[in-house]
Amino acid sequence: MLRRRRMPPIVSDTAAPAHDRPRARLLSDGPRALSDADLVALLLGAGSSRLSPRAAALALLEAIPLAELAWAPPDAIASAPGVGIARAAAIAAAFELGRRAAWSPPRRGERCLDPRRVSELLRHAAHAEREGFHVVLLDVRGRLLRAVQVAEGSLSQCPVSPRDALRPAVREGAHGVVFVHNHPSGVMRTSALCAAASAIALWREIAASDRPHNLAGAEVAS
């Protein structure tokens, strides 16, 4: 026989321990009523730190603003006072869940010629710590086959040969390609664009189809 479990009552702010007060407000008023620090404090939990969750949350947001915290690696989050690697992993996981819930990238078989849809497909590239060169493979109707990262470089450069850029397209028989390159340093360089232009020229040389190929270039800059 199944027994119904009684839900614990919501504790008021004044009666609850310091680390439970944001939780009580969230349950009574909803998450939008909480500040950024309150939400981060909830993710931190009570733990064993000498800092209270709210104090640790405030210190973390002081060190890493919220917009940067959303993309920060766990080891960078863990370096803040009162956080540690376990709490940092929980924060990174929470931000990733939020991204996945809000992410609506093009799916295989969907047309992907609009630069905005290409940017959505490779949105993560704009926040990468290293430069990368990606190739989006398309069929004859401009529909997505898949996206492939063909090279990863440093903060400021990403050498890639035209043949490497085109190898996935030739291997899979793609009819069109979109080249995507990010700039973590914020400095727009021409090296990857030159590689893309050379790859397009090479594509035209080796293309065996008697139908015209759709070729496009796209930049995703951080």
Coordinates of N, CA and C in Angstrom, one line a residue:
M1 N 0.8 -1.2 0.0 CA 0.0 0.0 0.0 C 0.9 1.3 0.0
L2 N 0.6 2.1 -0.9 CA 1.4 3.4 -1.0 C 1.0 4.4 0.1
R3 N 2.0 5.0 0.7 CA 1.7 6.0 1.7 C 2.1 7.3 1.2
R4 N 1.2 8.3 1.3 CA 1.5 9.6 0.9 C 2.5 10.3 1.8
R5 N 3.5 10.9 1.1 CA 4.5 11.6 1.9 C 4.0 13.1 2.1
R6 N 4.2 13.5 3.4 CA 3.8 14.9 3.7 C 4.9 15.9 3.3
M7 N 4.5 16.9 2.5 CA 5.5 17.9 2.1 C 5.9 18.8 3.4
P8 N 7.2 19.1 3.5 CA 7.6 19.9 4.6 C 7.1 21.3 4.5
P9 N 6.7 22.0 5.6 CA 6.1 23.3 5.5 C 7.2 24.3 5.0
I10 N 6.8 25.4 4.4 CA 7.7 26.4 4.0 C 8.0 27.3 5.2
V11 N 9.3 27.4 5.5 CA 9.8 28.1 6.7 C 9.9 29.6 6.4
S12 N 9.6 30.4 7.3 CA 9.7 31.9 7.1 C 11.1 32.3 7.1
D13 N 11.4 33.5 6.5 CA 12.8 33.9 6.5 C 13.4 34.1 7.9
T14 N 12.6 34.6 8.8 CA 13.1 34.8 10.2 C 13.4 33.5 10.9
A15 N 12.6 32.5 10.6 CA 12.8 31.2 11.4 C 13.8 30.3 10.7
A16 N 14.1 30.5 9.4 CA 15.0 29.6 8.7 C 16.4 30.0 8.9
P17 N 17.3 29.0 8.9 CA 18.8 29.3 8.9 C 19.1 30.2 7.7
A18 N 20.3 30.9 7.8 CA 20.7 31.9 6.8 C 20.7 31.3 5.4
H19 N 21.2 30.0 5.3 CA 21.3 29.4 3.9 C 20.0 28.9 3.4
D20 N 18.9 28.9 4.2 CA 17.6 28.4 3.8 C 16.7 29.6 3.4
R21 N 17.0 30.8 3.7 CA 16.1 32.0 3.5 C 15.9 32.2 2.0
P22 N 16.9 32.2 1.1 CA 16.5 32.3 -0.3 C 15.6 31.2 -0.8
R23 N 15.8 30.0 -0.3 CA 14.9 28.9 -0.6 C 13.5 29.1 -0.3
A24 N 13.3 29.6 0.9 CA 11.9 29.9 1.4 C 11.3 31.0 0.5
R25 N 12.0 32.0 0.1 CA 11.5 33.0 -0.7 C 11.2 32.5 -2.1
L26 N 12.1 31.6 -2.6 CA 11.8 31.0 -3.9 C 10.5 30.2 -3.9
L27 N 10.3 29.4 -2.8 CA 9.1 28.6 -2.8 C 7.9 29.4 -2.6
S28 N 8.0 30.6 -1.9 CA 6.8 31.4 -1.7 C 6.5 32.4 -2.8
D29 N 7.6 33.0 -3.3 CA 7.4 34.1 -4.3 C 7.9 33.7 -5.7
G30 N 8.6 32.6 -5.9 CA 9.1 32.3 -7.2 C 10.5 32.7 -7.4
P31 N 11.2 32.1 -8.3 CA 12.6 32.4 -8.5 C 12.9 33.8 -9.0
R32 N 11.9 34.5 -9.7 CA 12.2 35.8 -10.2 C 12.2 36.8 -9.1
A33 N 11.8 36.5 -7.9 CA 11.8 37.4 -6.8 C 13.2 37.5 -6.1
L34 N 14.1 36.5 -6.5 CA 15.4 36.5 -5.9 C 16.4 37.3 -6.7
S35 N 17.4 37.8 -6.0 CA 18.5 38.5 -6.6 C 19.5 37.5 -7.2
D36 N 20.5 37.9 -8.0 CA 21.5 37.1 -8.6 C 22.2 36.4 -7.4
A37 N 22.6 37.1 -6.4 CA 23.3 36.5 -5.3 C 22.5 35.5 -4.6
D38 N 21.2 35.7 -4.4 CA 20.4 34.7 -3.8 C 20.3 33.4 -4.6
L39 N 20.2 33.5 -5.9 CA 20.2 32.3 -6.7 C 21.5 31.5 -6.7
V40 N 22.6 32.3 -6.7 CA 23.9 31.6 -6.6 C 24.1 31.0 -5.3
A41 N 23.6 31.7 -4.2 CA 23.7 31.1 -2.9 C 22.9 29.8 -2.8
L42 N 21.8 29.7 -3.4 CA 21.0 28.4 -3.4 C 21.8 27.3 -4.1
L43 N 22.5 27.6 -5.1 CA 23.3 26.6 -5.8 C 24.5 26.2 -4.9
L44 N 25.0 27.2 -4.2 CA 26.2 26.8 -3.3 C 25.7 26.0 -2.1
G45 N 24.5 26.2 -1.6 CA 24.1 25.4 -0.5 C 24.8 25.7 0.8
A46 N 24.6 24.9 1.8 CA 25.2 25.1 3.1 C 26.7 24.8 3.1
G47 N 27.0 23.6 2.7 CA 28.4 23.2 2.5 C 29.1 23.2 3.8
S48 N 30.5 23.3 3.7 CA 31.3 23.4 4.9 C 32.2 24.6 4.9
S49 N 32.0 25.5 4.1 CA 32.8 26.7 4.0 C 32.6 27.6 5.2
R50 N 33.6 28.3 5.6 CA 33.5 29.3 6.7 C 32.6 30.5 6.3
L51 N 32.5 30.7 5.0 CA 31.7 31.8 4.5 C 30.2 31.3 4.4
S52 N 29.3 32.1 4.7 CA 27.9 31.8 4.4 C 27.7 31.7 2.9
P53 N 26.6 30.9 2.5 CA 26.4 30.8 1.0 C 26.2 32.2 0.4
R54 N 25.5 33.1 1.1 CA 25.3 34.4 0.5 C 26.6 35.2 0.4
A55 N 27.4 35.1 1.4 CA 28.7 35.8 1.4 C 29.6 35.2 0.3
A56 N 29.6 33.9 0.2 CA 30.3 33.3 -0.9 C 29.8 33.7 -2.3
A57 N 28.5 33.8 -2.4 CA 27.9 34.2 -3.7 C 28.2 35.6 -4.0
L58 N 28.2 36.5 -3.1 CA 28.6 37.9 -3.3 C 30.0 38.0 -3.7
A59 N 30.9 37.2 -3.1 CA 32.3 37.3 -3.4 C 32.5 36.7 -4.8
L60 N 31.8 35.6 -5.1 CA 31.9 35.0 -6.5 C 31.5 36.0 -7.6
L61 N 30.4 36.7 -7.4 CA 29.9 37.6 -8.4 C 30.7 38.9 -8.5
E62 N 31.4 39.2 -7.4 CA 32.4 40.3 -7.4 C 33.6 40.0 -8.3
A63 N 34.0 38.7 -8.1 CA 35.2 38.2 -8.9 C 34.9 37.9 -10.3
I64 N 33.7 37.3 -10.6 CA 33.3 36.9 -11.9 C 31.9 37.4 -12.2
P65 N 31.7 38.5 -12.9 CA 30.3 39.0 -13.2 C 29.4 37.9 -13.8
L66 N 28.1 38.0 -13.6 CA 27.2 37.0 -14.0 C 27.3 36.6 -15.4
A67 N 27.4 37.5 -16.3 CA 27.5 37.2 -17.8 C 28.8 36.4 -18.1
E68 N 29.9 36.6 -17.3 CA 31.1 35.8 -17.5 C 31.0 34.5 -16.7
L69 N 30.3 34.5 -15.6 CA 30.1 33.3 -14.8 C 29.4 32.2 -15.6
A70 N 28.5 32.6 -16.4 CA 27.7 31.7 -17.2 C 28.5 30.8 -18.1
W71 N 29.7 31.3 -18.5 CA 30.6 30.6 -19.4 C 31.9 30.2 -18.8
A72 N 32.1 30.5 -17.5 CA 33.4 30.3 -16.9 C 33.6 28.8 -16.7
P73 N 34.8 28.3 -16.8 CA 35.1 26.9 -16.6 C 35.0 26.6 -15.1
P74 N 34.7 25.4 -14.6 CA 34.6 25.1 -13.2 C 35.9 25.4 -12.4
D75 N 37.1 25.2 -13.0 CA 38.2 25.5 -12.2 C 38.4 27.0 -11.9
A76 N 37.9 27.9 -12.8 CA 37.9 29.3 -12.5 C 36.9 29.7 -11.4
I77 N 35.7 29.0 -11.5 CA 34.7 29.3 -10.5 C 35.2 28.8 -9.1
A78 N 35.8 27.7 -9.1 CA 36.3 27.1 -7.8 C 37.3 27.9 -7.1
S79 N 38.0 28.8 -7.8 CA 39.1 29.6 -7.2 C 38.5 30.7 -6.3
A80 N 37.2 31.0 -6.5 CA 36.6 32.1 -5.6 C 36.5 31.6 -4.2
P81 N 36.6 32.5 -3.2 CA 36.5 32.1 -1.8 C 35.2 31.4 -1.5
G82 N 35.3 30.3 -0.7 CA 34.1 29.6 -0.3 C 33.4 28.8 -1.3
V83 N 34.0 28.6 -2.5 CA 33.3 27.8 -3.5 C 33.8 26.4 -3.6
G84 N 35.0 26.1 -4.0 CA 35.5 24.8 -4.2 C 35.0 24.1 -5.4
I85 N 35.6 23.0 -5.8 CA 35.3 22.3 -7.0 C 33.9 21.7 -7.1
A86 N 33.4 21.2 -6.0 CA 32.0 20.5 -6.0 C 31.0 21.6 -6.3
R87 N 31.1 22.7 -5.6 CA 30.1 23.8 -5.8 C 30.3 24.4 -7.2
A88 N 31.5 24.5 -7.6 CA 31.7 25.1 -9.0 C 31.1 24.2 -10.0
A89 N 31.2 22.9 -9.9 CA 30.6 22.0 -10.8 C 29.1 22.1 -10.9
A90 N 28.5 22.3 -9.7 CA 27.0 22.5 -9.6 C 26.6 23.8 -10.3
I91 N 27.4 24.9 -10.2 CA 27.1 26.1 -10.8 C 27.2 26.0 -12.4
A92 N 28.3 25.4 -12.8 CA 28.5 25.2 -14.2 C 27.4 24.3 -14.8
A93 N 26.9 23.3 -14.1 CA 25.9 22.4 -14.6 C 24.6 23.2 -14.7
A94 N 24.3 24.1 -13.7 CA 23.0 24.9 -13.7 C 23.0 25.8 -15.0
F95 N 24.1 26.5 -15.2 CA 24.1 27.3 -16.4 C 24.0 26.5 -17.7
E96 N 24.6 25.4 -17.8 CA 24.5 24.5 -19.0 C 23.1 24.1 -19.2
L97 N 22.4 23.7 -18.1 CA 21.0 23.3 -18.3 C 20.1 24.5 -18.8
G98 N 20.4 25.7 -18.3 CA 19.7 26.8 -18.8 C 19.9 27.1 -20.2
R99 N 21.2 26.9 -20.7 CA 21.5 27.1 -22.1 C 20.7 26.1 -22.9
R100 N 20.7 24.8 -22.5 CA 20.1 23.8 -23.3 C 18.6 24.0 -23.4
A101 N 18.0 24.5 -22.3 CA 16.6 24.7 -22.3 C 16.2 25.9 -23.3
A102 N 17.1 26.9 -23.4 CA 16.8 28.0 -24.3 C 17.3 27.9 -25.7
W103 N 18.1 26.8 -25.9 CA 18.8 26.7 -27.2 C 17.9 26.0 -28.2
S104 N 17.8 26.6 -29.4 CA 17.0 26.0 -30.5 C 17.8 26.0 -31.8
P105 N 18.8 25.2 -31.8 CA 19.7 25.2 -33.0 C 19.0 24.5 -34.2
P106 N 19.4 24.8 -35.4 CA 18.9 24.0 -36.5 C 19.2 22.5 -36.3
R107 N 18.3 21.7 -36.8 CA 18.4 20.3 -36.6 C 18.7 19.7 -38.0
R108 N 19.3 18.5 -38.0 CA 19.6 17.8 -39.3 C 18.4 17.8 -40.2
G109 N 18.5 18.2 -41.4 CA 17.4 18.3 -42.4 C 16.8 19.6 -42.5
E110 N 17.1 20.6 -41.6 CA 16.5 21.9 -41.6 C 17.4 22.8 -42.5
R111 N 16.8 23.7 -43.2 CA 17.6 24.7 -44.0 C 18.5 25.5 -43.1
C112 N 19.8 25.7 -43.5 CA 20.7 26.4 -42.7 C 21.6 27.3 -43.5
L113 N 21.0 28.2 -44.3 CA 21.7 29.2 -45.1 C 21.7 30.6 -44.4
D114 N 20.7 30.8 -43.5 CA 20.6 32.1 -42.9 C 21.8 32.2 -41.8
P115 N 22.6 33.3 -41.9 CA 23.7 33.4 -41.0 C 23.2 33.4 -39.5
R116 N 22.0 33.8 -39.2 CA 21.5 33.8 -37.8 C 21.4 32.4 -37.4
R117 N 20.9 31.5 -38.3 CA 20.7 30.1 -37.9 C 22.1 29.4 -37.7
V118 N 23.0 29.8 -38.6 CA 24.4 29.2 -38.4 C 25.0 29.7 -37.1
S119 N 24.8 30.9 -36.7 CA 25.3 31.4 -35.5 C 24.6 30.7 -34.3
E120 N 23.4 30.4 -34.4 CA 22.7 29.6 -33.3 C 23.2 28.2 -33.2
L121 N 23.5 27.6 -34.4 CA 24.0 26.3 -34.4 C 25.3 26.2 -33.7
L122 N 26.2 27.2 -33.9 CA 27.5 27.2 -33.3 C 27.7 28.3 -32.3
R123 N 26.6 28.5 -31.5 CA 26.7 29.6 -30.5 C 27.8 29.4 -29.5
H124 N 28.1 28.1 -29.2 CA 29.1 27.9 -28.2 C 30.5 28.4 -28.7
A125 N 30.7 28.5 -30.0 CA 32.0 28.9 -30.5 C 32.3 30.3 -30.2
A126 N 31.3 31.1 -30.0 CA 31.5 32.5 -29.6 C 32.1 32.7 -28.2
H127 N 32.0 31.6 -27.4 CA 32.4 31.7 -26.0 C 33.6 30.8 -25.8
A128 N 34.2 30.2 -26.8 CA 35.3 29.3 -26.7 C 36.5 30.1 -26.3
E129 N 37.4 29.4 -25.5 CA 38.6 30.0 -25.0 C 39.7 30.0 -26.1
R130 N 39.6 29.2 -27.1 CA 40.6 29.1 -28.2 C 39.9 29.4 -29.5
E131 N 40.7 29.9 -30.5 CA 40.1 30.0 -31.8 C 39.9 28.6 -32.4
G132 N 38.8 28.5 -33.2 CA 38.5 27.3 -33.8 C 38.0 27.6 -35.2
F133 N 38.1 26.6 -36.1 CA 37.6 26.7 -37.5 C 36.6 25.5 -37.7
H134 N 35.4 25.9 -38.0 CA 34.3 24.9 -38.1 C 33.7 24.9 -39.6
V135 N 33.2 23.8 -40.0 CA 32.6 23.7 -41.3 C 31.2 23.1 -41.1
V136 N 30.2 23.8 -41.6 CA 28.8 23.4 -41.6 C 28.5 22.7 -42.9
L137 N 28.1 21.5 -42.9 CA 27.9 20.7 -44.2 C 26.4 20.7 -44.5
L138 N 26.2 21.1 -45.8 CA 24.8 21.2 -46.3 C 24.5 20.3 -47.5
D139 N 23.3 19.9 -47.7 CA 22.9 19.1 -48.8 C 22.6 20.0 -50.0
V140 N 22.0 19.4 -51.1 CA 21.8 20.2 -52.3 C 20.7 21.3 -52.1
R141 N 19.9 21.1 -51.1 CA 18.8 22.1 -50.8 C 19.2 23.0 -49.7
G142 N 20.4 23.0 -49.3 CA 20.9 23.9 -48.2 C 20.4 23.4 -46.8
R143 N 20.1 22.1 -46.7 CA 19.7 21.6 -45.4 C 20.9 21.0 -44.7
L144 N 20.8 21.1 -43.4 CA 21.9 20.8 -42.5 C 22.2 19.3 -42.5
L145 N 23.5 18.9 -42.7 CA 23.9 17.5 -42.5 C 24.5 17.4 -41.2
R146 N 25.6 18.2 -40.9 CA 26.2 18.3 -39.6 C 27.2 19.4 -39.6
A147 N 27.7 19.7 -38.4 CA 28.8 20.7 -38.2 C 30.0 20.0 -37.7
V148 N 31.2 20.4 -38.2 CA 32.4 19.7 -37.8 C 33.5 20.8 -37.5
Q149 N 34.2 20.6 -36.3 CA 35.3 21.4 -36.0 C 36.5 20.8 -36.6
V150 N 37.2 21.5 -37.5 CA 38.3 20.9 -38.2 C 39.7 21.3 -37.7
A151 N 39.7 22.4 -36.9 CA 40.9 22.9 -36.3 C 40.7 23.7 -35.0
E152 N 41.6 23.6 -34.1 CA 41.6 24.4 -32.9 C 43.0 25.0 -32.7
G153 N 43.0 26.3 -32.4 CA 44.3 27.0 -32.3 C 44.5 27.5 -30.9
S154 N 45.1 28.7 -30.8 CA 45.4 29.4 -29.5 C 44.4 30.5 -29.3
L155 N 44.7 31.4 -28.4 CA 43.8 32.5 -28.2 C 43.7 33.5 -29.4
S156 N 44.8 33.5 -30.2 CA 44.9 34.5 -31.2 C 45.1 34.0 -32.6
Q157 N 45.2 32.7 -32.8 CA 45.3 32.2 -34.1 C 44.9 30.7 -34.2
C158 N 44.5 30.4 -35.5 CA 44.1 29.0 -35.7 C 44.4 28.6 -37.1
P159 N 45.7 28.1 -37.3 CA 46.1 27.7 -38.7 C 45.2 26.6 -39.2
V160 N 44.8 26.7 -40.4 CA 44.1 25.6 -41.1 C 44.3 25.6 -42.6
S161 N 44.6 24.5 -43.1 CA 44.8 24.4 -44.6 C 43.5 24.3 -45.3
P162 N 43.4 24.7 -46.6 CA 42.2 24.5 -47.3 C 41.8 23.1 -47.5
R163 N 42.8 22.2 -47.6 CA 42.4 20.8 -47.7 C 41.8 20.2 -46.4
D164 N 42.3 20.6 -45.3 CA 41.7 20.2 -44.0 C 40.3 20.8 -43.9
A165 N 40.1 22.0 -44.3 CA 38.8 22.7 -44.2 C 37.8 21.9 -45.1
L166 N 38.2 21.4 -46.2 CA 37.2 20.7 -47.1 C 37.1 19.2 -46.9
R167 N 38.0 18.6 -46.2 CA 38.0 17.2 -46.1 C 36.7 16.6 -45.6
P168 N 36.0 17.2 -44.5 CA 34.7 16.6 -44.1 C 33.7 16.7 -45.2
A169 N 33.7 17.8 -46.0 CA 32.7 18.0 -47.1 C 32.9 17.0 -48.2
V170 N 34.1 16.7 -48.5 CA 34.4 15.7 -49.6 C 34.1 14.3 -49.1
R171 N 34.5 14.0 -47.9 CA 34.2 12.7 -47.3 C 32.7 12.4 -47.3
E172 N 31.9 13.4 -46.9 CA 30.5 13.1 -46.8 C 29.6 13.5 -48.0
G173 N 30.3 14.0 -49.0 CA 29.6 14.3 -50.2 C 28.6 15.5 -50.0
A174 N 29.1 16.5 -49.2 CA 28.2 17.7 -49.0 C 28.1 18.5 -50.3
H175 N 27.0 19.1 -50.5 CA 26.8 20.0 -51.7 C 27.1 21.4 -51.4
G176 N 27.1 21.8 -50.2 CA 27.4 23.2 -49.8 C 28.1 23.2 -48.4
V177 N 28.8 24.3 -48.2 CA 29.5 24.4 -46.9 C 29.4 25.9 -46.4
V178 N 29.5 26.0 -45.1 CA 29.6 27.3 -44.4 C 30.8 27.2 -43.5
F179 N 31.7 28.2 -43.6 CA 32.9 28.2 -42.8 C 32.6 29.2 -41.6
V180 N 33.0 28.7 -40.4 CA 32.7 29.5 -39.2 C 34.0 29.6 -38.4
H181 N 34.4 30.8 -38.0 CA 35.6 31.0 -37.3 C 35.3 32.0 -36.1
N182 N 35.8 31.7 -34.9 CA 35.6 32.6 -33.8 C 36.9 33.4 -33.4
H183 N 36.7 34.4 -32.6 CA 37.9 35.3 -32.2 C 37.8 35.5 -30.7
P184 N 38.3 34.6 -29.9 CA 38.3 34.9 -28.4 C 39.0 36.1 -28.0
S185 N 40.0 36.5 -28.7 CA 40.8 37.7 -28.3 C 40.1 39.0 -28.6
G186 N 39.0 38.9 -29.5 CA 38.3 40.1 -29.8 C 38.9 40.8 -31.0
V187 N 40.1 40.3 -31.5 CA 40.8 40.9 -32.6 C 40.4 40.1 -33.9
M188 N 39.8 40.8 -34.9 CA 39.5 40.1 -36.1 C 40.7 40.0 -37.0
R189 N 41.1 38.8 -37.3 CA 42.2 38.5 -38.2 C 41.8 37.9 -39.5
T190 N 42.7 38.1 -40.5 CA 42.3 37.6 -41.8 C 42.8 36.2 -42.2
S191 N 43.6 35.6 -41.3 CA 44.2 34.3 -41.7 C 43.1 33.3 -42.0
A192 N 42.1 33.2 -41.1 CA 41.1 32.1 -41.3 C 40.2 32.5 -42.5
L193 N 40.0 33.8 -42.7 CA 39.2 34.1 -43.9 C 39.9 33.8 -45.2
C194 N 41.3 34.0 -45.2 CA 42.1 33.6 -46.3 C 42.0 32.1 -46.5
A195 N 42.0 31.3 -45.4 CA 41.9 29.9 -45.6 C 40.6 29.5 -46.1
A196 N 39.5 30.2 -45.7 CA 38.2 29.9 -46.2 C 38.1 30.2 -47.7
A197 N 38.7 31.4 -48.1 CA 38.6 31.7 -49.5 C 39.4 30.7 -50.4
S198 N 40.6 30.2 -49.8 CA 41.3 29.2 -50.5 C 40.6 27.9 -50.6
A199 N 39.9 27.6 -49.5 CA 39.1 26.4 -49.5 C 38.0 26.4 -50.6
I200 N 37.4 27.6 -50.7 CA 36.3 27.7 -51.7 C 36.9 27.5 -53.1
A201 N 38.1 28.1 -53.4 CA 38.7 28.0 -54.7 C 39.1 26.5 -54.9
L202 N 39.5 25.8 -53.9 CA 39.9 24.4 -54.0 C 38.6 23.6 -54.3
W203 N 37.5 23.9 -53.6 CA 36.3 23.2 -53.7 C 35.8 23.3 -55.2
R204 N 36.0 24.4 -55.8 CA 35.6 24.6 -57.2 C 36.4 23.8 -58.1
E205 N 37.7 23.6 -57.7 CA 38.5 22.8 -58.6 C 38.2 21.3 -58.5
I206 N 37.8 20.8 -57.3 CA 37.7 19.4 -57.2 C 36.2 18.9 -57.3
A207 N 35.3 19.9 -57.3 CA 33.8 19.5 -57.4 C 33.6 18.8 -58.7
A208 N 32.9 17.6 -58.5 CA 32.6 16.8 -59.7 C 31.2 16.9 -60.1
S209 N 30.3 17.5 -59.3 CA 28.9 17.6 -59.7 C 28.7 18.5 -60.8
D210 N 27.6 18.2 -61.7 CA 27.3 19.1 -62.7 C 26.3 20.1 -62.3
R211 N 25.9 20.1 -61.0 CA 24.9 21.1 -60.5 C 25.7 22.2 -59.7
P212 N 25.2 23.4 -59.7 CA 26.0 24.4 -59.0 C 26.0 24.2 -57.5
H213 N 27.1 24.5 -56.8 CA 27.3 24.3 -55.4 C 27.0 25.6 -54.7
N214 N 26.3 25.5 -53.6 CA 26.0 26.6 -52.7 C 27.2 26.8 -51.8
L215 N 27.8 27.9 -51.8 CA 29.0 28.2 -51.0 C 28.8 29.5 -50.2
A216 N 29.1 29.5 -48.9 CA 28.8 30.6 -48.1 C 29.9 30.7 -47.1
G217 N 30.2 31.9 -46.6 CA 31.2 32.1 -45.5 C 30.5 32.8 -44.4
A218 N 30.8 32.4 -43.2 CA 30.2 33.1 -42.0 C 31.3 33.3 -40.9
E219 N 31.2 34.4 -40.2 CA 32.0 34.7 -39.1 C 31.2 34.7 -37.8
V220 N 31.7 34.0 -36.8 CA 31.1 34.1 -35.5 C 32.1 34.6 -34.5
A221 N 32.0 35.9 -34.1 CA 33.1 36.5 -33.3 C 32.6 36.7 -31.9
S222 N 33.5 36.4 -30.9 CA 33.1 36.6 -29.5 C 33.2 38.0 -29.1

